[in-house]
Structures are given as structure tokens and as C-alpha cells.
Amino acid sequence: MPDDSNQTTGTQDSQEGSWDATQWHEVEKGDTLSKISAKYYGDANLYMQIFEANKDILKDPNMIRIGQKLRIP
């Protein structure tokens, strides 16, 4: 049976041991979801992941506005 005594379950600051690895990107002039996807993921074709994570503020993946703060999952 493995020894689990050295494994950590999170820091005292974390809520219920959860870890939020979400990054944020503020849209700048000339940005597109494809460009943002290429920057964070190395693949412009993964832009729909960003769109899906931001459906609360985005209605169309081609309509982002300067100054919007996008969640990067």
C-alpha cells in the first residue's frame, strides 16, 4: 500500500482544497480569439475553448471588444 503521508491536499488559503488555474487575458487592439488561443495554447484552432469559457460575456466568437477580460481555461 503506498504511503500518502507526503501528499499535500492544498493550502490553507484554498477553498475546500480546490485549485483555480484560470488565467485571464484583457483584449487589446488587434486581438482575435484565434490570436489569443495561439498565444496561450500554441494553437489558433483551439479558440472555441476560450469562447466556450466566456459565453457569459461573448455571444459571437468574432465579436470581442477591447478591454474585455477573458477567462483562459
Coordinates of C-alpha atoms in Angstrom, one line a residue:
M1 CA 0.0 0.0 0.0
P2 CA 1.5 3.4 -1.0
D3 CA 2.4 5.9 1.7
D4 CA 0.2 9.0 1.3
S5 CA 1.7 10.9 4.2
N6 CA 3.8 13.2 2.0
Q7 CA 1.0 14.3 -0.4
T8 CA -0.5 17.8 0.1
T9 CA -4.2 18.5 -0.1
G10 CA -3.9 22.2 -0.9
T11 CA -3.0 25.3 1.1
Q12 CA -5.0 26.8 4.0
D13 CA -5.9 29.7 1.7
S14 CA -7.7 27.5 -0.8
Q15 CA -11.4 26.9 -0.6
E16 CA -12.2 23.3 0.1
G17 CA -8.9 22.2 -1.3
S18 CA -9.7 23.4 -4.8
W19 CA -7.1 24.9 -7.2
D20 CA -8.1 27.5 -9.8
A21 CA -5.6 27.6 -12.6
T22 CA -7.7 30.0 -14.7
Q23 CA -5.7 32.7 -16.5
W24 CA -7.2 36.0 -17.7
H25 CA -6.5 38.0 -20.8
E26 CA -7.5 41.6 -21.4
V27 CA -8.4 42.1 -25.0
E28 CA -6.2 44.6 -26.8
K29 CA -6.5 46.3 -30.2
G30 CA -5.9 43.7 -33.0
D31 CA -6.7 40.6 -30.8
T32 CA -8.9 37.8 -32.0
L33 CA -9.8 34.6 -30.2
S34 CA -7.5 32.8 -32.6
K35 CA -4.6 35.0 -31.8
I36 CA -5.3 34.7 -28.1
S37 CA -5.5 30.9 -28.5
A38 CA -2.2 30.8 -30.3
K39 CA -0.6 32.8 -27.5
Y40 CA -1.8 30.7 -24.6
Y41 CA -2.2 27.2 -26.2
G42 CA 0.2 27.4 -29.2
D43 CA -2.7 26.5 -31.5
A44 CA -5.0 29.1 -33.0
N45 CA -7.6 26.4 -33.8
L46 CA -8.4 26.0 -30.1
Y47 CA -10.1 29.4 -30.0
M48 CA -13.5 27.8 -29.3
Q49 CA -12.3 26.6 -25.8
I50 CA -11.9 30.3 -24.9
F51 CA -15.2 31.2 -26.5
E52 CA -17.0 28.4 -24.5
A53 CA -15.4 29.5 -21.3
N54 CA -16.6 33.1 -21.8
K55 CA -20.2 32.5 -23.1
D56 CA -21.4 34.6 -20.2
I57 CA -19.9 37.7 -21.9
L58 CA -19.4 36.6 -25.5
K59 CA -22.3 35.9 -27.9
D60 CA -20.2 35.5 -31.1
P61 CA -16.5 34.4 -31.3
N62 CA -15.9 37.1 -33.9
M63 CA -17.1 39.9 -31.7
I64 CA -14.7 40.6 -28.9
R65 CA -14.1 44.2 -27.6
I66 CA -11.0 46.0 -26.4
G67 CA -10.9 45.9 -22.6
Q68 CA -12.9 42.7 -22.1
K69 CA -11.4 40.3 -19.6
L70 CA -11.5 36.8 -21.0
R71 CA -11.1 33.6 -19.0
I72 CA -8.4 31.3 -20.4
P73 CA -9.1 27.8 -19.2

